Short mmCIF file of C-alpha atoms and ligand atoms in Angstrom, two decimals:
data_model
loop_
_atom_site.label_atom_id
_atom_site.label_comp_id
_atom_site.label_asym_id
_atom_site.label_seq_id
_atom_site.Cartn_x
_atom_site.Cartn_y
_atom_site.Cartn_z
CA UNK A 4 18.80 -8.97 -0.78
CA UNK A 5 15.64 -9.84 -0.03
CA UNK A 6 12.85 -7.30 -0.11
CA UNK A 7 9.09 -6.36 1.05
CA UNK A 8 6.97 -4.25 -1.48
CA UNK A 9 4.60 -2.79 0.59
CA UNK A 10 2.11 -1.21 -1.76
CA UNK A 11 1.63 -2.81 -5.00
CA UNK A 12 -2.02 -3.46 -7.12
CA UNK A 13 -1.02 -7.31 -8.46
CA UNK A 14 -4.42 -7.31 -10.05
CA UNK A 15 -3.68 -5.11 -12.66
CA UNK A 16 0.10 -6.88 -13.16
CA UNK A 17 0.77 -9.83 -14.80
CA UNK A 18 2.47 -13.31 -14.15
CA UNK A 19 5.82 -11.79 -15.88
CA UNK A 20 5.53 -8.89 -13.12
CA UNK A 21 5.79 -12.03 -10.46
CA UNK A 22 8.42 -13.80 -11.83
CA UNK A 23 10.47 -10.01 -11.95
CA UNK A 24 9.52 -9.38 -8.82
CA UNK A 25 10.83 -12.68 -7.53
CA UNK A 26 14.29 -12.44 -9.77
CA UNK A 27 14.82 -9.16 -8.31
CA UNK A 28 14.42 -10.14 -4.59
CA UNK A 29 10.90 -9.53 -3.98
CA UNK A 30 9.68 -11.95 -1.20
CA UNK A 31 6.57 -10.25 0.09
CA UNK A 32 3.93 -7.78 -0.77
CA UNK A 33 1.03 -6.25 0.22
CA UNK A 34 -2.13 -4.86 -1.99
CA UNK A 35 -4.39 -2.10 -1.22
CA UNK A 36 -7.87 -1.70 -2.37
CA UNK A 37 -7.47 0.81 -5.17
CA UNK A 38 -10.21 2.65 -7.90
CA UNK A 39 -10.65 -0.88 -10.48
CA UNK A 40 -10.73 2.40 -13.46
CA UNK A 41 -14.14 2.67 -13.28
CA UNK A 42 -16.32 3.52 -10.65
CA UNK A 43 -18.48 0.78 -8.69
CA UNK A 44 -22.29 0.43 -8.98
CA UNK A 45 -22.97 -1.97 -6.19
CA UNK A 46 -21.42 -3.18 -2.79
CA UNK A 47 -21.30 -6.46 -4.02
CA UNK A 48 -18.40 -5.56 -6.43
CA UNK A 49 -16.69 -4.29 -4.11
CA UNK A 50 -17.33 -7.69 -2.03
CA UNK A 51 -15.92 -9.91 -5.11
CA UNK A 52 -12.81 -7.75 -5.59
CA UNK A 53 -12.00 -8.07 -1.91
CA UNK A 54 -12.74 -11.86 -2.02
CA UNK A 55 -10.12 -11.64 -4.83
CA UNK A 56 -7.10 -9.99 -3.55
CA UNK A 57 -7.43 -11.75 -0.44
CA UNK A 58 -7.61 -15.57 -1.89
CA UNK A 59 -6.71 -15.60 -5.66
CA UNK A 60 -3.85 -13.25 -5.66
CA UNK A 61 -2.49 -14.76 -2.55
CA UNK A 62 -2.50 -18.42 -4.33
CA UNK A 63 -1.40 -16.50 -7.83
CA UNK A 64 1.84 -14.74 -5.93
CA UNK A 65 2.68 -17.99 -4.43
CA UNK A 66 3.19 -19.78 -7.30
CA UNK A 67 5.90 -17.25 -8.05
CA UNK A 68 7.43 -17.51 -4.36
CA UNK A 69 6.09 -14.23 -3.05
CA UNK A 70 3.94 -13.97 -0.08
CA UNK A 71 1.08 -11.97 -0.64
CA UNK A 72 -1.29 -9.78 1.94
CA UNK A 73 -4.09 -7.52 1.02
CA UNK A 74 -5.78 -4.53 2.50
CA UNK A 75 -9.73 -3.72 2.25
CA UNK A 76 -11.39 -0.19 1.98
CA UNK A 77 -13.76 2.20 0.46
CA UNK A 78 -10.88 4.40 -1.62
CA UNK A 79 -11.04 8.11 -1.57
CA UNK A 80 -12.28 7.92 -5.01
CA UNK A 81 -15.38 6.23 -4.46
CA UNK A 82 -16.11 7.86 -1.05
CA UNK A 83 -18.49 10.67 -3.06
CA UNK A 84 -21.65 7.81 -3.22
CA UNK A 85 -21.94 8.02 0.44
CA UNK A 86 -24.96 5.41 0.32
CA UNK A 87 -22.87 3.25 -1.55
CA UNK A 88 -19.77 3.42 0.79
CA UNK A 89 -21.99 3.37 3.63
CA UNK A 90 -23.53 -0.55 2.45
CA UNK A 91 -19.62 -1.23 2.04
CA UNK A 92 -18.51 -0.28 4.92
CA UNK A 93 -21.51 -2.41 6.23
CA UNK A 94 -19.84 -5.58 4.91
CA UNK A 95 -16.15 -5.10 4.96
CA UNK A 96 -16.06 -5.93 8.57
CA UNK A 97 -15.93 -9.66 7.35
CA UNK A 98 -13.26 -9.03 5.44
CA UNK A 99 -11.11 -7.41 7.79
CA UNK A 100 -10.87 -10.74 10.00
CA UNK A 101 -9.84 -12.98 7.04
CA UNK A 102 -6.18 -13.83 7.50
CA UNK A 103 -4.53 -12.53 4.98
CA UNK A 104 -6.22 -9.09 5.40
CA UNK A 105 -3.18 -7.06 6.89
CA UNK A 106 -4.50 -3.31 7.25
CA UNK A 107 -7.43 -1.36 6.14
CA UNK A 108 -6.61 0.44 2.84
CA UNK A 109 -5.98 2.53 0.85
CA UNK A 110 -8.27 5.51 2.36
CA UNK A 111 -7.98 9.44 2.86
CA UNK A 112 -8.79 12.24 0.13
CA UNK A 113 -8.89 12.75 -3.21
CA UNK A 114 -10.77 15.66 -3.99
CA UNK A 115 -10.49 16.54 -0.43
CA UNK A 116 -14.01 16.80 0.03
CA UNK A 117 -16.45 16.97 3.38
CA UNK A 118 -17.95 13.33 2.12
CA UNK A 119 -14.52 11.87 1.36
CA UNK A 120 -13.61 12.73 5.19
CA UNK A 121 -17.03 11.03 6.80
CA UNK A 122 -15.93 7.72 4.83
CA UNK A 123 -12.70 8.25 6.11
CA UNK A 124 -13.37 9.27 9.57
CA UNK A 125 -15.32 6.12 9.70
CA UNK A 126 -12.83 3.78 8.47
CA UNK A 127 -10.05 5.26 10.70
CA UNK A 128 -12.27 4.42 13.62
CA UNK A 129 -13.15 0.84 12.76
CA UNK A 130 -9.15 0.69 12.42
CA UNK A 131 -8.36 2.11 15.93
CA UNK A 132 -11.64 -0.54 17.26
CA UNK A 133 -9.61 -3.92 15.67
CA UNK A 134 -5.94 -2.38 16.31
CA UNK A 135 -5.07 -2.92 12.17
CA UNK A 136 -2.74 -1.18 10.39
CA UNK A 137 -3.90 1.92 8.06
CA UNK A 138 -2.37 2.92 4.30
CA UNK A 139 -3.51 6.65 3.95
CA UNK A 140 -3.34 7.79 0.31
CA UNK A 141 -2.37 11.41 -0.01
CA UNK A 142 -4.50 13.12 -2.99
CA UNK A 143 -2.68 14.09 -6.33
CA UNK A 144 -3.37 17.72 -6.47
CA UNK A 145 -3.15 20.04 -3.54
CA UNK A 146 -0.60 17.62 -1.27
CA UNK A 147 -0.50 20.41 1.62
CA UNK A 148 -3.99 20.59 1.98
CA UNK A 149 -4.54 16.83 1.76
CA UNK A 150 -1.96 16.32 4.57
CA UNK A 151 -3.11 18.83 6.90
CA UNK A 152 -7.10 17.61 6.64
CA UNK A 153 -5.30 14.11 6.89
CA UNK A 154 -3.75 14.48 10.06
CA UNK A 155 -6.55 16.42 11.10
CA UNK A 156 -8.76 13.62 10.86
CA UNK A 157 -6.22 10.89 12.36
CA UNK A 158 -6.52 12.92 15.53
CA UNK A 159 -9.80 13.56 15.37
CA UNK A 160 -10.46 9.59 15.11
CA UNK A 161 -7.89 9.10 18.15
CA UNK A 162 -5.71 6.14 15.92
CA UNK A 163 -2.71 5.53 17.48
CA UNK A 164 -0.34 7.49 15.04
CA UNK A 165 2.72 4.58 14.75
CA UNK A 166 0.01 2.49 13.23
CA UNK A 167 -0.91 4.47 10.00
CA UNK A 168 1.41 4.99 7.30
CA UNK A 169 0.81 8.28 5.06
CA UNK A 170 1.65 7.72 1.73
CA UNK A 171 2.67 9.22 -1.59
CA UNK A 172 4.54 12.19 0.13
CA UNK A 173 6.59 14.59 -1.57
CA UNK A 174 8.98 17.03 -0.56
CA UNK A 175 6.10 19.44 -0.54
CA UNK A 176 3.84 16.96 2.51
CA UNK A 177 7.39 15.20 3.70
CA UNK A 178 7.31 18.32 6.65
CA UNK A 179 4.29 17.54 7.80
CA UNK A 180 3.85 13.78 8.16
CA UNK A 181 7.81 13.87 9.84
CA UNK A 182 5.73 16.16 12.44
CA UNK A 183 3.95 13.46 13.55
CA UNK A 184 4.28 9.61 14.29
CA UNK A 185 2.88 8.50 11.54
CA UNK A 186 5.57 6.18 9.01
CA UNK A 187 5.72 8.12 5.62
CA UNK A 188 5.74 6.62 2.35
CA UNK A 189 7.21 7.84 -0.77
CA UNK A 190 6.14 6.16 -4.28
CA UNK A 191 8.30 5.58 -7.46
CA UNK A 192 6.89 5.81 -10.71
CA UNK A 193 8.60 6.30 -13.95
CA UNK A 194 7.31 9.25 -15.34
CA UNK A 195 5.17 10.68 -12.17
CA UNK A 196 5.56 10.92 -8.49
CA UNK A 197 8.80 10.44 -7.45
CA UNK A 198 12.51 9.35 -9.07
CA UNK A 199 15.02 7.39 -7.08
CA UNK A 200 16.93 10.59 -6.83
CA UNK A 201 14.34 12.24 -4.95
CA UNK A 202 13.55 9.83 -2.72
CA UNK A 203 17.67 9.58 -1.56
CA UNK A 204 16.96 12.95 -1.04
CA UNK A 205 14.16 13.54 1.25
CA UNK A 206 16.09 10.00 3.22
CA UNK A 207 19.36 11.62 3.68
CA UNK A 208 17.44 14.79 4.81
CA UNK A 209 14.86 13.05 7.13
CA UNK A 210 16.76 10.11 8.02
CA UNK A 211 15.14 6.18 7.44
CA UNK A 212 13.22 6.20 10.60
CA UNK A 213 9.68 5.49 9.81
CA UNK A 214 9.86 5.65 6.05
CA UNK A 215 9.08 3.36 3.99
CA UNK A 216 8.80 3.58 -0.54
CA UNK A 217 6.68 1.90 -2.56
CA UNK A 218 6.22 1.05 -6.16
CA UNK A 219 2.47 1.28 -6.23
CA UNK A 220 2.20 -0.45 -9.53
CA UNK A 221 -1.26 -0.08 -11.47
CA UNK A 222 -2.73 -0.25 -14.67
CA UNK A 223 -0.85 2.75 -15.59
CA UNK A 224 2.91 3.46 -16.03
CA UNK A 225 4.49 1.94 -13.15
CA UNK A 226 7.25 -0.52 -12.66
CA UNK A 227 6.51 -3.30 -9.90
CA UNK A 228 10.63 -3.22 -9.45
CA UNK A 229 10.90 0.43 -8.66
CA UNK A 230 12.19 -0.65 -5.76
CA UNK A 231 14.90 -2.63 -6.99
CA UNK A 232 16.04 0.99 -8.51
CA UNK A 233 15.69 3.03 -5.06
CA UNK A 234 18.04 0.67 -3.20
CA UNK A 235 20.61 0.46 -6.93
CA UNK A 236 20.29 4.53 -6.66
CA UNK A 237 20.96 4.54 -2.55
CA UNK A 238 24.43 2.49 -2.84
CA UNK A 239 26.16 4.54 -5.44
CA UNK A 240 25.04 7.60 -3.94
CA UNK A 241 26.42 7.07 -0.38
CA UNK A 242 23.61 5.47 1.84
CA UNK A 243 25.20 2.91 3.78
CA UNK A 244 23.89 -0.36 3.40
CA UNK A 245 22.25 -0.82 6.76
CA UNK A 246 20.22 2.47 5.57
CA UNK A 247 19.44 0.48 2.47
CA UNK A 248 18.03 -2.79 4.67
CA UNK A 249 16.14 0.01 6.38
CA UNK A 250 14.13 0.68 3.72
CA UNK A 251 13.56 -2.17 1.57
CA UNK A 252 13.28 -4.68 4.22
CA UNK A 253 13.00 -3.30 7.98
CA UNK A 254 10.81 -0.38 7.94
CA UNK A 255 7.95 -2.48 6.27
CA UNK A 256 8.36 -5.28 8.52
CA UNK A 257 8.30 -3.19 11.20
CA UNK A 258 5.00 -1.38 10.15
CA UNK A 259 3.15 -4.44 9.10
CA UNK A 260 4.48 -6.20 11.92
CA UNK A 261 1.80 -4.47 13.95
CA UNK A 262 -0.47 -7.05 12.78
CA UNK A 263 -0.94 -10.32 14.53
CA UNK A 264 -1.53 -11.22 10.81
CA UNK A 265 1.65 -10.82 10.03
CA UNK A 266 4.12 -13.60 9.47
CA UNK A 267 5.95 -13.25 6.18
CA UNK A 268 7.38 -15.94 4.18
CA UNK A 269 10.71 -15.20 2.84
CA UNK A 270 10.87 -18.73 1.42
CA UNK A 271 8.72 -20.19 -0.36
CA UNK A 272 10.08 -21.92 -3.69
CA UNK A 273 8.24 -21.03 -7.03
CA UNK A 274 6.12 -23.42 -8.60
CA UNK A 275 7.54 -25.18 -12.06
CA UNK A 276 5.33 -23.33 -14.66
CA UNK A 277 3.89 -26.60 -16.25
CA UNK A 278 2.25 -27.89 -12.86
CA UNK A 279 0.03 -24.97 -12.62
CA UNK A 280 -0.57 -24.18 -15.79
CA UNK A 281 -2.67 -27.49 -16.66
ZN1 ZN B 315 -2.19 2.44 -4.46
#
C-alpha cells in the first residue's frame, strides 16, 4: 500500500533510508524544522537549513521516488534566545511562501517556559494570518502540562483547531488533544515514545478520526519505517483494513490537504543510481 510519512527529519537519514522508505511503500513525506544537535548562533543558519529542506531534500527524495515537503519554524528548543528567534521569525516569512513549504513547524514547548510560549504564540498567529497548517511538538517531560499550556495558547492565538496537528501524544495527553479539534499524532520509536502496540491501543480506544502516527526519524534511534510496523501490528491485531488506510494514507492527506500546497505525487519512478551519482 502506498503510504504518507508525515513527520520525518531526512537530513539526518541517509540515501539507504530513501530507498527503504520507497521499498516499503513510502510515497510522500513531510520534514519539520527540528534542533540540528546543537544550538544556533545566528538567523542566518537557520536561513540555510530552511533553504535546504525545502530545495535539496526535495530533489534528494525524488531521486528515490518520494515526494518531499518541508515545514519552517523556530523549535521549542531554541525559543529561549528570544532576540535570536525574534530576527528568525523576521525572515521566515519568505520561506513560508516557497512551494514546497507545507505548514509551519515543528513549534510548542519544551521546557514549557513563559519565552517558549511568546515564540510560539507568535508563530501560531502568523499561521492563522496565511491559513498553513501547524505541527505542534508536545515536550518530553511533563506531557499534561505541555498539553494543557498548548491548547491554551491555540485558543489564545484564535487558529482554527482542524488545522494544527498535536503531536507526540501518549496515553497520558491522548485525553486532552481528543477534547478538542485538533488531529493528534502519536510517534514510533524503537526504544522511546511509543510501540506499535500502544499506538493500536489508544486507535481502537479513540477511534482513527483525526489521528495520524509518525516515525519522526532523527539522528538518534529511530526507524524511518516505523510505520511500515504500525500498519504490520494493526492487521494481525484486528483493525480492519479501511482503519489501516486511515492512518497511513487518509488522515495525512486529509491534514496536509489543507494546504493549497499540497499535491502529492504517488508516482514518481526512482532515478537509476549511476545517473545521479556522476
Ligand atoms: Zn520531529
Amino acid at each position: 500500500m502506498k503510504i504518507i510519512e508525515p513527520h520525518i527529519h531526512m537530513y539526518s537519514r541517509t540515501t539507504d533510508d530513501y530507498q527503504r522508505m520507497y521499498d516499503s511503500g513510502i510515497r510522500v513525506c513531510v520534514e519539520p524544522s527540528f534542533w540540528l544537535g546543537a544550538s544556533r548562533r545566528h538567523a542566518g543558519t537557520f536561513f540555510d537549513y530552511f533553504s535546504l529542506i525545502l530545495d535539496f531534500e526535495t530533489i534528494r527524495a525524488e531521486r528515490f521516488g518520494i515526494d518531499h515537503y518541508a515545514a519552517v519554524s523556530v523549535n521549542p528548543k531554541e525559543a529561549e534566545n528570544l532576540d535570536l528567534a525574534n530576527e528568525v521569525l523576521e525572515g521566515m516569512e519568505a520561506f513560508l511562501t516557497h512551494p514546497r513549504c507545507i505548514a509551519i513547524g515543528e513549534i510548542g514547548f519544551n521546557n514549557i517556559s513563559d519565552n517558549e510560549e511568546k515564540v510560539f504564540l507568535k508563530q501560531l498567529e502568523i499561521a492563522g494570518r496565511l491559513k498553513m497548517p501547524v505541527i505542534v511538538h508536545l515536550p518530553h517531560q511533563n506531557k499534561v502540562e505541555g498539553i494543557k499550556r498548548t491548547i491554551s495558547c491555540i485558543r489564545k492565538a484564535g487558529v482554527q483547531e482542524e488545522m494544527i496537528v498535536i503531536d507526540h501524544n501518549t496515553e497520558d495527553s491522548m485525553p486532552y488533544a481528543r477534547e478538542t479539534k485538533c488531529f493528534a499524532g502519536m510517534t514510533v520509536y524503537p526504544y522511546s515514545k511509543l510501540s506499535p502496540g500502544r499506538v493500536s491501543a489508544m486507535l481502537k480506544q479513540y477511534g482513527t478520526e483525526r489521528m495520524l502516527v509518525n516515525g519522526s526519524a532523527d539522528w538518534g534511534i529511530s526507524d524511518p519505517i516505523s510505520l511500515v510496523k504500525v500498519a504490520d501490528f494493526m492487521r494481525h491485531s484486528g483493525h480492519p483494513e479501511k482503519d489501516v488506510s486511515a492512518i497511513l494514507l487518509e488522515n495525512p492527506n486529509k491534514f496536509y490537504s489543507q494546504s493549497p500546497k499540497w499535491t502529492p505525487d504517488f508516482d514518481i519512478v526512482p532515478q537509476d543510481p549511476r545517473e545521479y551519482q556522476r
